[in-house]
PDB file of C-alpha atoms in Angstrom:
ATOM      1  CA  MET A  29      41.476  -7.778   0.996  1.00 59.00           C
ATOM      2  CA  ILE A  30      37.856  -7.924   0.837  1.00 61.00           C
ATOM      3  CA  LYS A  31      35.686  -5.906  -2.092  1.00 69.00           C
ATOM      4  CA  VAL A  32      32.448  -5.313  -2.840  1.00 72.00           C
ATOM      5  CA  LYS A  33      32.546  -7.747  -4.950  1.00 78.00           C
ATOM      6  CA  ASP A  34      32.573 -10.199  -2.531  1.00 77.00           C
ATOM      7  CA  PHE A  35      29.409  -9.504  -1.203  1.00 77.00           C
ATOM      8  CA  LEU A  36      27.710  -9.598  -4.466  1.00 86.00           C
ATOM      9  CA  VAL A  37      28.285 -13.142  -5.293  1.00 88.00           C
ATOM     10  CA  ASP A  38      25.154 -15.116  -3.257  1.00 91.00           C
ATOM     11  CA  GLN A  39      22.649 -12.250  -4.702  1.00 94.00           C
ATOM     12  CA  LYS A  40      18.782 -14.384  -5.421  1.00 96.00           C
ATOM     13  CA  ILE A  41      16.223 -12.233  -7.218  1.00 96.00           C
ATOM     14  CA  LEU A  42      13.417 -13.521  -6.308  1.00 97.00           C
ATOM     15  CA  SER A  43      10.295 -11.938  -8.248  1.00 96.00           C
ATOM     16  CA  ASN A  44       7.285 -12.319  -9.813  1.00 94.00           C
ATOM     17  CA  PHE A  45       7.321  -9.138 -10.962  1.00 92.00           C
ATOM     18  CA  PRO A  46       6.125  -8.928 -15.133  1.00 89.00           C
ATOM     19  CA  GLU A  47       9.553  -8.426 -16.336  1.00 84.00           C
ATOM     20  CA  ARG A  48       8.634  -6.080 -18.811  1.00 80.00           C
ATOM     21  CA  THR A  49       6.675  -3.483 -16.760  1.00 87.00           C
ATOM     22  CA  THR A  50       8.327  -0.144 -15.859  1.00 94.00           C
ATOM     23  CA  PRO A  51       7.390   1.333 -12.549  1.00 97.00           C
ATOM     24  CA  LEU A  52       7.246   4.509 -11.721  1.00 98.00           C
ATOM     25  CA  VAL A  53       9.070   4.613  -8.783  1.00 98.00           C
ATOM     26  CA  THR A  54      11.618   2.109  -7.108  1.00 98.00           C
ATOM     27  CA  VAL A  55      11.603   1.851  -3.780  1.00 98.00           C
ATOM     28  CA  ILE A  56      14.503   0.374  -1.729  1.00 98.00           C
ATOM     29  CA  LEU A  57      14.377  -1.089   1.803  1.00 97.00           C
ATOM     30  CA  PRO A  58      17.241  -2.698   2.852  1.00 96.00           C
ATOM     31  CA  THR A  59      16.816  -5.276   6.086  1.00 96.00           C
ATOM     32  CA  TYR A  60      18.720  -7.549   8.446  1.00 96.00           C
ATOM     33  CA  ARG A  61      17.136  -9.824  11.537  1.00 95.00           C
ATOM     34  CA  ARG A  62      13.857  -7.108  11.963  1.00 94.00           C
ATOM     35  CA  PHE A  63      10.980  -9.960  11.427  1.00 95.00           C
ATOM     36  CA  LYS A  64      11.166 -10.783  14.972  1.00 92.00           C
ATOM     37  CA  GLU A  65      10.731  -7.000  16.708  1.00 90.00           C
ATOM     38  CA  GLY A  66       7.942  -6.669  14.204  1.00 93.00           C
ATOM     39  CA  PHE A  67       9.052  -4.101  12.503  1.00 94.00           C
ATOM     40  CA  LEU A  68       9.693  -5.438   9.556  1.00 96.00           C
ATOM     41  CA  GLU A  69       5.872  -6.476   8.874  1.00 97.00           C
ATOM     42  CA  ARG A  70       5.189  -3.097   9.798  1.00 95.00           C
ATOM     43  CA  SER A  71       7.450  -1.283   7.260  1.00 96.00           C
ATOM     44  CA  ILE A  72       6.706  -3.797   4.176  1.00 97.00           C
ATOM     45  CA  ARG A  73       2.938  -3.015   4.832  1.00 97.00           C
ATOM     46  CA  SER A  74       3.106   0.471   5.140  1.00 96.00           C
ATOM     47  CA  VAL A  75       4.964   0.396   1.661  1.00 97.00           C
ATOM     48  CA  LEU A  76       2.085  -2.052   0.160  1.00 98.00           C
ATOM     49  CA  ASN A  77      -0.661   0.005   1.797  1.00 97.00           C
ATOM     50  CA  GLN A  78       0.598   3.354  -0.287  1.00 96.00           C
ATOM     51  CA  THR A  79      -2.544   5.149  -2.141  1.00 96.00           C
ATOM     52  CA  PHE A  80       0.037   5.769  -4.974  1.00 97.00           C
ATOM     53  CA  ALA A  81       0.339   2.300  -6.253  1.00 96.00           C
ATOM     54  CA  ASP A  82       2.279   2.168  -9.855  1.00 98.00           C
ATOM     55  CA  PHE A  83       5.991   0.855  -7.699  1.00 98.00           C
ATOM     56  CA  GLU A  84       8.078  -1.429  -7.177  1.00 98.00           C
ATOM     57  CA  LEU A  85       9.548  -2.156  -3.696  1.00 98.00           C
ATOM     58  CA  LEU A  86      12.905  -3.962  -3.395  1.00 98.00           C
ATOM     59  CA  VAL A  87      13.342  -5.518  -0.349  1.00 98.00           C
ATOM     60  CA  MET A  88      17.318  -6.202  -0.440  1.00 97.00           C
ATOM     61  CA  ASP A  89      17.897  -9.067   2.937  1.00 97.00           C
ATOM     62  CA  ASP A  90      21.196  -8.750   3.666  1.00 95.00           C
ATOM     63  CA  GLY A  91      21.834 -12.749   5.107  1.00 95.00           C
ATOM     64  CA  SER A  92      18.835 -12.477   7.858  1.00 96.00           C
ATOM     65  CA  THR A  93      18.412 -15.431   9.937  1.00 94.00           C
ATOM     66  CA  ASP A  94      15.358 -14.775  11.968  1.00 95.00           C
ATOM     67  CA  GLY A  95      12.508 -16.108   9.784  1.00 96.00           C
ATOM     68  CA  SER A  96      12.617 -12.572   7.768  1.00 97.00           C
ATOM     69  CA  CYS A  97      13.108 -14.519   4.409  1.00 97.00           C
ATOM     70  CA  GLU A  98      10.491 -16.537   4.879  1.00 97.00           C
ATOM     71  CA  PHE A  99       7.972 -13.757   5.954  1.00 97.00           C
ATOM     72  CA  ILE A 100       9.433 -11.688   3.029  1.00 98.00           C
ATOM     73  CA  GLU A 101       8.733 -14.273   0.603  1.00 98.00           C
ATOM     74  CA  GLN A 102       4.784 -14.802   2.099  1.00 97.00           C
ATOM     75  CA  VAL A 103       4.739 -11.606   1.160  1.00 98.00           C
ATOM     76  CA  ARG A 104       5.633 -11.876  -2.407  1.00 97.00           C
ATOM     77  CA  ALA A 105       3.980 -14.191  -2.980  1.00 96.00           C
ATOM     78  CA  GLU A 106       0.328 -12.154  -2.016  1.00 95.00           C
ATOM     79  CA  ASN A 107       2.008  -9.406  -3.864  1.00 96.00           C
ATOM     80  CA  PRO A 108       4.254  -9.449  -6.836  1.00 95.00           C
ATOM     81  CA  ARG A 109       5.237  -5.715  -6.717  1.00 97.00           C
ATOM     82  CA  LEU A 110       7.563  -7.017  -3.531  1.00 98.00           C
ATOM     83  CA  ILE A 111      10.684  -8.028  -5.415  1.00 98.00           C
ATOM     84  CA  HIS A 112      12.892 -10.054  -3.008  1.00 98.00           C
ATOM     85  CA  VAL A 113      16.688  -9.584  -3.580  1.00 98.00           C
ATOM     86  CA  ARG A 114      18.238 -12.301  -1.053  1.00 97.00           C
ATOM     87  CA  HIS A 115      21.844 -12.605   0.312  1.00 95.00           C
ATOM     88  CA  ASP A 116      23.299 -15.252   2.732  1.00 94.00           C
ATOM     89  CA  GLN A 117      26.701 -13.824   3.680  1.00 91.00           C
ATOM     90  CA  ASN A 118      25.746 -10.856   5.792  1.00 92.00           C
ATOM     91  CA  CYS A 119      28.064  -7.771   4.740  1.00 91.00           C
ATOM     92  CA  GLY A 120      26.511  -5.149   7.619  1.00 87.00           C
ATOM     93  CA  LEU A 121      26.743  -2.255   5.231  1.00 88.00           C
ATOM     94  CA  PRO A 122      22.839  -0.901   3.887  1.00 86.00           C
ATOM     95  CA  ALA A 123      24.628   1.738   1.643  1.00 92.00           C
ATOM     96  CA  LEU A 124      25.682  -1.339  -0.673  1.00 93.00           C
ATOM     97  CA  ARG A 125      22.584  -3.288  -0.232  1.00 94.00           C
ATOM     98  CA  VAL A 126      20.892   0.124  -1.566  1.00 95.00           C
ATOM     99  CA  ASN A 127      23.303   0.478  -4.125  1.00 95.00           C
ATOM    100  CA  GLU A 128      22.404  -2.452  -5.167  1.00 96.00           C
ATOM    101  CA  GLY A 129      19.104  -2.193  -5.162  1.00 96.00           C
ATOM    102  CA  ILE A 130      19.283   1.130  -7.301  1.00 96.00           C
ATOM    103  CA  GLU A 131      21.275  -0.839  -9.436  1.00 96.00           C
ATOM    104  CA  LEU A 132      18.107  -3.112 -10.250  1.00 96.00           C
ATOM    105  CA  ALA A 133      15.842  -0.206  -9.944  1.00 97.00           C
ATOM    106  CA  ARG A 134      13.261   0.174 -13.161  1.00 96.00           C
ATOM    107  CA  GLY A 135      11.407   3.056 -11.760  1.00 97.00           C
ATOM    108  CA  ARG A 136      12.253   6.080 -12.746  1.00 97.00           C
ATOM    109  CA  TYR A 137      12.566   7.813  -9.248  1.00 98.00           C
ATOM    110  CA  LEU A 138      14.020   6.181  -6.360  1.00 98.00           C
ATOM    111  CA  ALA A 139      12.792   6.274  -2.759  1.00 97.00           C
ATOM    112  CA  PHE A 140      14.018   4.936   0.159  1.00 96.00           C
ATOM    113  CA  GLN A 141      12.457   2.788   3.309  1.00 95.00           C
ATOM    114  CA  PHE A 142      13.881   1.412   6.241  1.00 91.00           C
ATOM    115  CA  ASP A 143      13.195  -1.819   8.202  1.00 93.00           C
ATOM    116  CA  ASP A 144      11.710   0.055  11.404  1.00 89.00           C
ATOM    117  CA  ASP A 145      10.332   2.945   9.822  1.00 90.00           C
ATOM    118  CA  LEU A 146       6.446   3.607   8.362  1.00 91.00           C
ATOM    119  CA  TRP A 147       4.761   5.511   5.887  1.00 93.00           C
ATOM    120  CA  LYS A 148       1.876   7.092   6.396  1.00 92.00           C
ATOM    121  CA  PRO A 149      -0.626   5.918   3.282  1.00 94.00           C
ATOM    122  CA  ASN A 150      -0.372   8.928   1.007  1.00 93.00           C
ATOM    123  CA  ALA A 151       3.742   9.484   1.393  1.00 93.00           C
ATOM    124  CA  LEU A 152       4.381   8.031  -2.028  1.00 95.00           C
ATOM    125  CA  ALA A 153       1.900  10.165  -4.012  1.00 95.00           C
ATOM    126  CA  ASP A 154       2.652  13.188  -2.554  1.00 94.00           C
ATOM    127  CA  LEU A 155       6.521  12.774  -3.055  1.00 95.00           C
ATOM    128  CA  VAL A 156       5.483  11.867  -6.929  1.00 96.00           C
ATOM    129  CA  ALA A 157       3.065  14.616  -7.169  1.00 96.00           C
ATOM    130  CA  ALA A 158       6.118  17.001  -5.882  1.00 95.00           C
ATOM    131  CA  ALA A 159       8.267  15.916  -8.134  1.00 96.00           C
ATOM    132  CA  GLU A 160       6.297  16.107 -11.273  1.00 96.00           C
ATOM    133  CA  ARG A 161       6.308  19.548 -10.092  1.00 96.00           C
ATOM    134  CA  ASN A 162       9.895  20.280 -10.301  1.00 96.00           C
ATOM    135  CA  PRO A 163      11.815  18.066 -12.528  1.00 93.00           C
ATOM    136  CA  ALA A 164      15.095  17.030 -11.286  1.00 95.00           C
ATOM    137  CA  SER A 165      15.114  18.246  -8.119  1.00 96.00           C
ATOM    138  CA  VAL A 166      15.547  16.054  -4.556  1.00 96.00           C
ATOM    139  CA  ILE A 167      11.794  15.687  -3.010  1.00 95.00           C
ATOM    140  CA  VAL A 168      12.247  15.927   0.938  1.00 93.00           C
ATOM    141  CA  GLY A 169       9.245  15.035   2.870  1.00 91.00           C
ATOM    142  CA  ARG A 170       9.080  16.144   6.791  1.00 88.00           C
ATOM    143  CA  SER A 171       9.182  12.908   8.552  1.00 86.00           C
ATOM    144  CA  MET A 172       8.253  12.152  12.634  1.00 81.00           C
ATOM    145  CA  PHE A 173      10.444  11.006  15.085  1.00 76.00           C
ATOM    146  CA  SER A 174      10.167   9.676  18.751  1.00 73.00           C
ATOM    147  CA  THR A 175      12.679  10.501  21.682  1.00 70.00           C
ATOM    148  CA  ARG A 176      12.139  10.238  25.472  1.00 74.00           C
ATOM    149  CA  VAL A 177      10.480  14.242  25.177  1.00 77.00           C
ATOM    150  CA  GLY A 178       8.238  13.740  22.788  1.00 74.00           C
ATOM    151  CA  ASP A 179       7.422  13.896  18.873  1.00 77.00           C
ATOM    152  CA  HIS A 180       9.331  15.644  16.722  1.00 74.00           C
ATOM    153  CA  LEU A 181       9.786  16.712  12.730  1.00 80.00           C
ATOM    154  CA  LEU A 182      12.282  16.187  10.300  1.00 79.00           C
ATOM    155  CA  PRO A 183      13.953  18.955   9.119  1.00 81.00           C
ATOM    156  CA  GLU A 184      12.419  21.546  11.665  1.00 76.00           C
ATOM    157  CA  ASN A 185      12.664  24.344   9.140  1.00 76.00           C
ATOM    158  CA  ASP A 186      13.650  24.908   5.618  1.00 79.00           C
ATOM    159  CA  VAL A 187      16.585  22.908   4.427  1.00 81.00           C
ATOM    160  CA  ASP A 188      19.552  24.958   2.076  1.00 83.00           C
ATOM    161  CA  LEU A 189      23.092  23.706   0.915  1.00 87.00           C
ATOM    162  CA  VAL A 190      24.416  25.511   4.181  1.00 87.00           C
ATOM    163  CA  SER A 191      22.387  24.357   6.559  1.00 87.00           C
ATOM    164  CA  LEU A 192      22.501  21.300   5.253  1.00 90.00           C
ATOM    165  CA  TYR A 193      26.611  21.333   5.561  1.00 90.00           C
ATOM    166  CA  GLU A 194      25.750  21.760   9.135  1.00 89.00           C
ATOM    167  CA  GLN A 195      23.728  18.640   9.919  1.00 87.00           C
ATOM    168  CA  ASN A 196      22.087  16.171   7.986  1.00 88.00           C
ATOM    169  CA  ARG A 197      18.680  17.888   8.278  1.00 82.00           C
ATOM    170  CA  PHE A 198      16.176  14.919   6.602  1.00 85.00           C
ATOM    171  CA  ALA A 199      15.655  11.575   6.756  1.00 86.00           C
ATOM    172  CA  ASN A 200      16.286   8.844   3.864  1.00 88.00           C
ATOM    173  CA  ASN A 201      12.673   7.573   3.729  1.00 91.00           C
ATOM    174  CA  SER A 202      11.774  10.843   3.150  1.00 92.00           C
ATOM    175  CA  VAL A 203      13.252  11.442  -0.006  1.00 95.00           C
ATOM    176  CA  LEU A 204      12.829  10.954  -3.635  1.00 97.00           C
ATOM    177  CA  PHE A 205      14.406  11.713  -6.899  1.00 98.00           C
ATOM    178  CA  PRO A 206      14.703  11.074 -10.004  1.00 98.00           C
ATOM    179  CA  ARG A 207      16.815   8.042 -10.707  1.00 97.00           C
ATOM    180  CA  ALA A 208      18.930   9.677 -13.656  1.00 97.00           C
ATOM    181  CA  LEU A 209      20.248  11.563 -11.079  1.00 97.00           C
ATOM    182  CA  VAL A 210      22.547   8.293  -9.084  1.00 96.00           C
ATOM    183  CA  ASP A 211      24.101   7.847 -13.319  1.00 94.00           C
ATOM    184  CA  ARG A 212      25.129  11.454 -12.770  1.00 96.00           C
ATOM    185  CA  TYR A 213      26.082  12.118  -9.614  1.00 95.00           C
ATOM    186  CA  GLY A 214      27.044   9.252  -7.721  1.00 94.00           C
ATOM    187  CA  LEU A 215      25.828   6.402  -5.690  1.00 94.00           C
ATOM    188  CA  TYR A 216      25.882   5.866  -1.898  1.00 93.00           C
ATOM    189  CA  ASP A 217      29.395   5.702  -0.683  1.00 90.00           C
ATOM    190  CA  PRO A 218      29.471   1.976   0.679  1.00 85.00           C
ATOM    191  CA  HIS A 219      33.176   2.563   2.333  1.00 84.00           C
ATOM    192  CA  ILE A 220      32.842   1.601   6.275  1.00 80.00           C
ATOM    193  CA  GLY A 221      34.197   4.559   6.927  1.00 75.00           C
ATOM    194  CA  MET A 222      31.015   6.028   5.708  1.00 81.00           C
ATOM    195  CA  ARG A 223      28.208   3.462   7.110  1.00 75.00           C
ATOM    196  CA  ARG A 224      26.545   6.284   9.372  1.00 77.00           C
ATOM    197  CA  LEU A 225      26.590   9.137   6.930  1.00 85.00           C
ATOM    198  CA  CYS A 226      26.695   7.881   3.436  1.00 91.00           C
ATOM    199  CA  ASP A 227      23.176   9.273   3.210  1.00 92.00           C
ATOM    200  CA  TRP A 228      24.277  12.709   4.345  1.00 92.00           C
ATOM    201  CA  ASP A 229      27.427  12.647   1.704  1.00 94.00           C
ATOM    202  CA  LEU A 230      24.446  11.613  -1.329  1.00 95.00           C
ATOM    203  CA  TRP A 231      22.631  14.284  -0.489  1.00 94.00           C
ATOM    204  CA  LEU A 232      25.639  17.005   0.169  1.00 94.00           C
ATOM    205  CA  ARG A 233      26.480  15.988  -3.574  1.00 95.00           C
ATOM    206  CA  LEU A 234      22.953  16.243  -4.966  1.00 96.00           C
ATOM    207  CA  GLY A 235      22.140  19.448  -3.582  1.00 94.00           C
ATOM    208  CA  ARG A 236      25.290  20.476  -5.185  1.00 95.00           C
ATOM    209  CA  GLU A 237      23.954  20.349  -8.411  1.00 96.00           C
ATOM    210  CA  VAL A 238      20.406  20.222  -8.257  1.00 96.00           C
ATOM    211  CA  PRO A 239      17.503  22.107  -6.777  1.00 94.00           C
ATOM    212  CA  ILE A 240      16.356  20.223  -2.832  1.00 93.00           C
ATOM    213  CA  ILE A 241      12.605  20.948  -2.809  1.00 92.00           C
ATOM    214  CA  LEU A 242      11.202  20.642   0.495  1.00 88.00           C
ATOM    215  CA  SER A 243       7.629  19.277   0.637  1.00 81.00           C
ATOM    216  CA  LEU A 244       5.158  20.148   4.000  1.00 66.00           C
ATOM    217  CA  ILE A 245       3.617  16.943   3.512  1.00 63.00           C
ATOM    218  CA  HIS A 246       4.405  14.643   6.369  1.00 66.00           C
ATOM    219  CA  ILE A 247       5.164  11.652   4.802  1.00 67.00           C
ATOM    220  CA  SER A 248       5.732   9.497   8.509  1.00 67.00           C
ATOM    221  CA  GLU A 249       4.366   8.219  11.008  1.00 61.00           C
ATOM    222  CA  PRO A 250       6.231   8.718  14.974  1.00 54.00           C
ATOM    223  CA  THR A 251       9.308   6.116  14.759  1.00 57.00           C
ATOM    224  CA  ARG A 252      12.148   5.797  17.399  1.00 52.00           C
ATOM    225  CA  LEU A 253      15.247   8.055  16.690  1.00 44.00           C
ATOM    226  CA  ARG A 254      18.177   5.696  15.272  1.00 46.00           C
ATOM    227  CA  ARG A 255      21.190   5.345  17.900  1.00 37.00           C
TER     228      ARG A 255
END
């Protein structure tokens, strides 16, 4: 039987981040083999180029073999806010690597990015400002995504718990919330059966307990919709 702990034994934490420093935000970015396409660099740069600077970026490398490791190390040498969490063994479960990042996080708030998405430069600043106005809440910005028929905003309308039960209404990289909420209500469910539903499951659990605040900010540039 394979257990979660089997995918953690080869963890390497590569960091120049000052040990006693506590950033306001931890951004968690899981990745696997997105370097050659150019997506990983675009995503990482969009985080490190934020106008808001009080954050750490945990890049969770799930056993990439396409040059991602070398690129991440190059960026880490340039910018100590990037922390490289490297695994040689691929687990194939982004939720597991995100949970690992949450366990390592030092920030008061958690935010998330994907290796094929990018933020507008003001994304973190606007999300944090909304969080400071709405304590103990889940803050959601609007993301843009592209399909064959054009660009779209997600979510298109206000979100409440009833509408969220009908459909996952927002993108993972548009969310920011206090880290203390996962200590109280749980992490992502990393079970393989929840691979495509783990973020929706977490939003529903959090939404039953705390307010979900939809901000009017547009936090991401258009990116292709994942299948």
